[in-house]
Short mmCIF file of the C-alpha atoms (twelve columns), coordinates in Angstrom:
data_MODEL
# 
_entry.id   MODEL 
# 
loop_
_atom_site.group_PDB 
_atom_site.id 
_atom_site.type_symbol 
_atom_site.label_atom_id 
_atom_site.label_alt_id 
_atom_site.label_comp_id 
_atom_site.label_asym_id 
_atom_site.label_seq_id 
_atom_site.Cartn_x 
_atom_site.Cartn_y 
_atom_site.Cartn_z 
_atom_site.pdbx_PDB_model_num 
ATOM 1   C CA . UNK A 1   25.706 -57.638 -90.326 1 
ATOM 2   C CA . UNK A 2   26.817 -54.887 -87.690 1 
ATOM 3   C CA . UNK A 3   28.863 -55.545 -84.799 1 
ATOM 4   C CA . UNK A 4   30.076 -54.243 -81.357 1 
ATOM 5   C CA . UNK A 5   32.942 -55.408 -79.332 1 
ATOM 6   C CA . UNK A 6   33.301 -53.523 -76.288 1 
ATOM 7   C CA . UNK A 7   36.622 -53.598 -75.653 1 
ATOM 8   C CA . UNK A 8   40.405 -54.087 -77.994 1 
ATOM 9   C CA . UNK A 9   42.311 -56.096 -75.650 1 
ATOM 10  C CA . UNK A 10  42.965 -59.801 -75.949 1 
ATOM 11  C CA . UNK A 11  39.355 -61.277 -75.593 1 
ATOM 12  C CA . UNK A 12  37.910 -58.228 -77.654 1 
ATOM 13  C CA . UNK A 13  40.658 -58.800 -80.316 1 
ATOM 14  C CA . UNK A 14  40.332 -62.588 -81.451 1 
ATOM 15  C CA . UNK A 15  36.245 -61.637 -80.970 1 
ATOM 16  C CA . UNK A 16  36.503 -59.071 -83.763 1 
ATOM 17  C CA . UNK A 17  38.584 -60.980 -85.797 1 
ATOM 18  C CA . UNK A 18  36.373 -64.316 -84.854 1 
ATOM 19  C CA . UNK A 19  33.527 -62.040 -85.669 1 
ATOM 20  C CA . UNK A 20  34.344 -60.564 -89.247 1 
ATOM 21  C CA . UNK A 21  35.594 -64.340 -90.072 1 
ATOM 22  C CA . UNK A 22  32.097 -65.398 -90.219 1 
ATOM 23  C CA . UNK A 23  30.606 -63.368 -92.888 1 
ATOM 24  C CA . UNK A 24  30.937 -59.726 -90.888 1 
ATOM 25  C CA . UNK A 25  33.592 -59.121 -93.834 1 
ATOM 26  C CA . UNK A 26  36.559 -60.729 -94.849 1 
ATOM 27  C CA . UNK A 27  40.142 -60.027 -92.788 1 
ATOM 28  C CA . UNK A 28  43.311 -60.676 -93.621 1 
ATOM 29  C CA . UNK A 29  47.450 -60.118 -84.543 1 
ATOM 30  C CA . UNK A 30  45.902 -56.232 -84.739 1 
ATOM 31  C CA . UNK A 31  48.069 -55.278 -88.290 1 
ATOM 32  C CA . UNK A 32  48.301 -58.785 -89.455 1 
ATOM 33  C CA . UNK A 33  44.882 -59.132 -89.528 1 
ATOM 34  C CA . UNK A 34  44.072 -55.498 -90.281 1 
ATOM 35  C CA . UNK A 35  42.141 -55.522 -87.169 1 
ATOM 36  C CA . UNK A 36  42.732 -51.897 -86.267 1 
ATOM 37  C CA . UNK A 37  40.204 -50.511 -89.215 1 
ATOM 38  C CA . UNK A 38  37.477 -51.365 -86.963 1 
ATOM 39  C CA . UNK A 39  38.345 -50.679 -83.688 1 
ATOM 40  C CA . UNK A 40  37.766 -46.814 -82.760 1 
ATOM 41  C CA . UNK A 41  40.257 -45.833 -79.813 1 
ATOM 42  C CA . UNK A 42  39.740 -42.873 -77.671 1 
ATOM 43  C CA . UNK A 43  36.104 -43.596 -77.054 1 
ATOM 44  C CA . UNK A 44  34.715 -44.684 -74.111 1 
ATOM 45  C CA . UNK A 45  31.113 -46.324 -74.030 1 
ATOM 46  C CA . UNK A 46  28.397 -45.054 -71.781 1 
ATOM 47  C CA . UNK A 47  25.994 -47.093 -72.614 1 
ATOM 48  C CA . UNK A 48  24.543 -50.219 -74.622 1 
ATOM 49  C CA . UNK A 49  20.748 -51.298 -74.322 1 
ATOM 50  C CA . UNK A 50  18.324 -52.894 -76.812 1 
ATOM 51  C CA . UNK A 51  16.985 -50.745 -79.445 1 
ATOM 52  C CA . UNK A 52  12.790 -49.990 -79.344 1 
ATOM 53  C CA . UNK A 53  12.475 -52.928 -82.043 1 
ATOM 54  C CA . UNK A 54  15.236 -55.440 -80.598 1 
ATOM 55  C CA . UNK A 55  12.830 -58.309 -81.262 1 
ATOM 56  C CA . UNK A 56  12.379 -57.652 -84.537 1 
ATOM 57  C CA . UNK A 57  15.695 -56.116 -86.044 1 
ATOM 58  C CA . UNK A 58  17.978 -57.701 -82.800 1 
ATOM 59  C CA . UNK A 59  19.865 -54.257 -83.016 1 
ATOM 60  C CA . UNK A 60  21.090 -52.561 -79.755 1 
ATOM 61  C CA . UNK A 61  21.570 -48.581 -79.830 1 
ATOM 62  C CA . UNK A 62  25.644 -47.901 -78.261 1 
ATOM 63  C CA . UNK A 63  25.865 -44.347 -76.476 1 
ATOM 64  C CA . UNK A 64  29.738 -43.531 -76.886 1 
ATOM 65  C CA . UNK A 65  32.064 -40.562 -75.974 1 
ATOM 66  C CA . UNK A 66  34.588 -39.688 -78.112 1 
ATOM 67  C CA . UNK A 67  37.549 -38.475 -76.132 1 
ATOM 68  C CA . UNK A 68  39.733 -37.289 -78.982 1 
ATOM 69  C CA . UNK A 69  36.575 -34.262 -79.450 1 
ATOM 70  C CA . UNK A 70  36.383 -33.482 -75.647 1 
ATOM 71  C CA . UNK A 71  38.634 -33.057 -72.727 1 
ATOM 72  C CA . UNK A 72  36.178 -33.292 -70.171 1 
ATOM 73  C CA . UNK A 73  37.486 -36.248 -69.284 1 
ATOM 74  C CA . UNK A 74  40.732 -34.006 -68.127 1 
ATOM 75  C CA . UNK A 75  38.890 -31.115 -67.194 1 
ATOM 76  C CA . UNK A 76  39.233 -30.313 -63.453 1 
ATOM 77  C CA . UNK A 77  42.970 -31.783 -63.285 1 
ATOM 78  C CA . UNK A 78  44.824 -28.857 -64.580 1 
ATOM 79  C CA . UNK A 79  47.659 -27.646 -62.748 1 
ATOM 80  C CA . UNK A 80  46.577 -31.177 -59.937 1 
ATOM 81  C CA . UNK A 81  48.721 -33.777 -58.606 1 
ATOM 82  C CA . UNK A 82  47.096 -36.519 -59.477 1 
ATOM 83  C CA . UNK A 83  47.296 -40.458 -59.299 1 
ATOM 84  C CA . UNK A 84  45.914 -42.826 -61.181 1 
ATOM 85  C CA . UNK A 85  45.315 -46.183 -59.890 1 
ATOM 86  C CA . UNK A 86  44.474 -49.210 -61.540 1 
ATOM 87  C CA . UNK A 87  47.463 -51.535 -63.633 1 
ATOM 88  C CA . UNK A 88  45.419 -51.923 -67.187 1 
ATOM 89  C CA . UNK A 89  45.123 -50.359 -70.454 1 
ATOM 90  C CA . UNK A 90  43.288 -47.552 -69.160 1 
ATOM 91  C CA . UNK A 91  44.676 -46.854 -66.522 1 
ATOM 92  C CA . UNK A 92  47.644 -46.610 -68.458 1 
ATOM 93  C CA . UNK A 93  46.060 -44.027 -71.172 1 
ATOM 94  C CA . UNK A 94  44.420 -41.629 -68.775 1 
ATOM 95  C CA . UNK A 95  47.541 -41.455 -67.293 1 
ATOM 96  C CA . UNK A 96  49.329 -40.656 -70.312 1 
ATOM 97  C CA . UNK A 97  46.628 -37.738 -70.883 1 
ATOM 98  C CA . UNK A 98  47.046 -36.258 -67.507 1 
ATOM 99  C CA . UNK A 99  50.102 -36.301 -67.999 1 
ATOM 100 C CA . UNK A 100 50.299 -33.404 -70.305 1 
ATOM 101 C CA . UNK A 101 47.685 -30.569 -68.045 1 
ATOM 102 C CA . UNK A 102 48.419 -31.995 -64.141 1 
ATOM 103 C CA . UNK A 103 51.538 -31.453 -62.959 1 
ATOM 104 C CA . UNK A 104 52.511 -34.369 -61.933 1 
ATOM 105 C CA . UNK A 105 50.485 -38.043 -62.224 1 
# 
């Protein structure tokens, strides 16, 4: 069975481990249980929709964007002074990416 857990925080990591323990795969914390290979870092989930055959398959369609290959999230902030509001990991990740191209973050 294939699953998608959105988020790799305090809820996402245990959800991944639990799903894998329940038969999605066998697993042995992120590094202790080898969870890193099940996480797509640098991706933004844009939409989750039921597949047209959902009633038959239970399948969902996940639309995502890979920030590792596309810098559109930081485009337009070159040489700008930027304020990032947020205290979570996402805010920190965005601040780091913007610090590479912005005048001041």
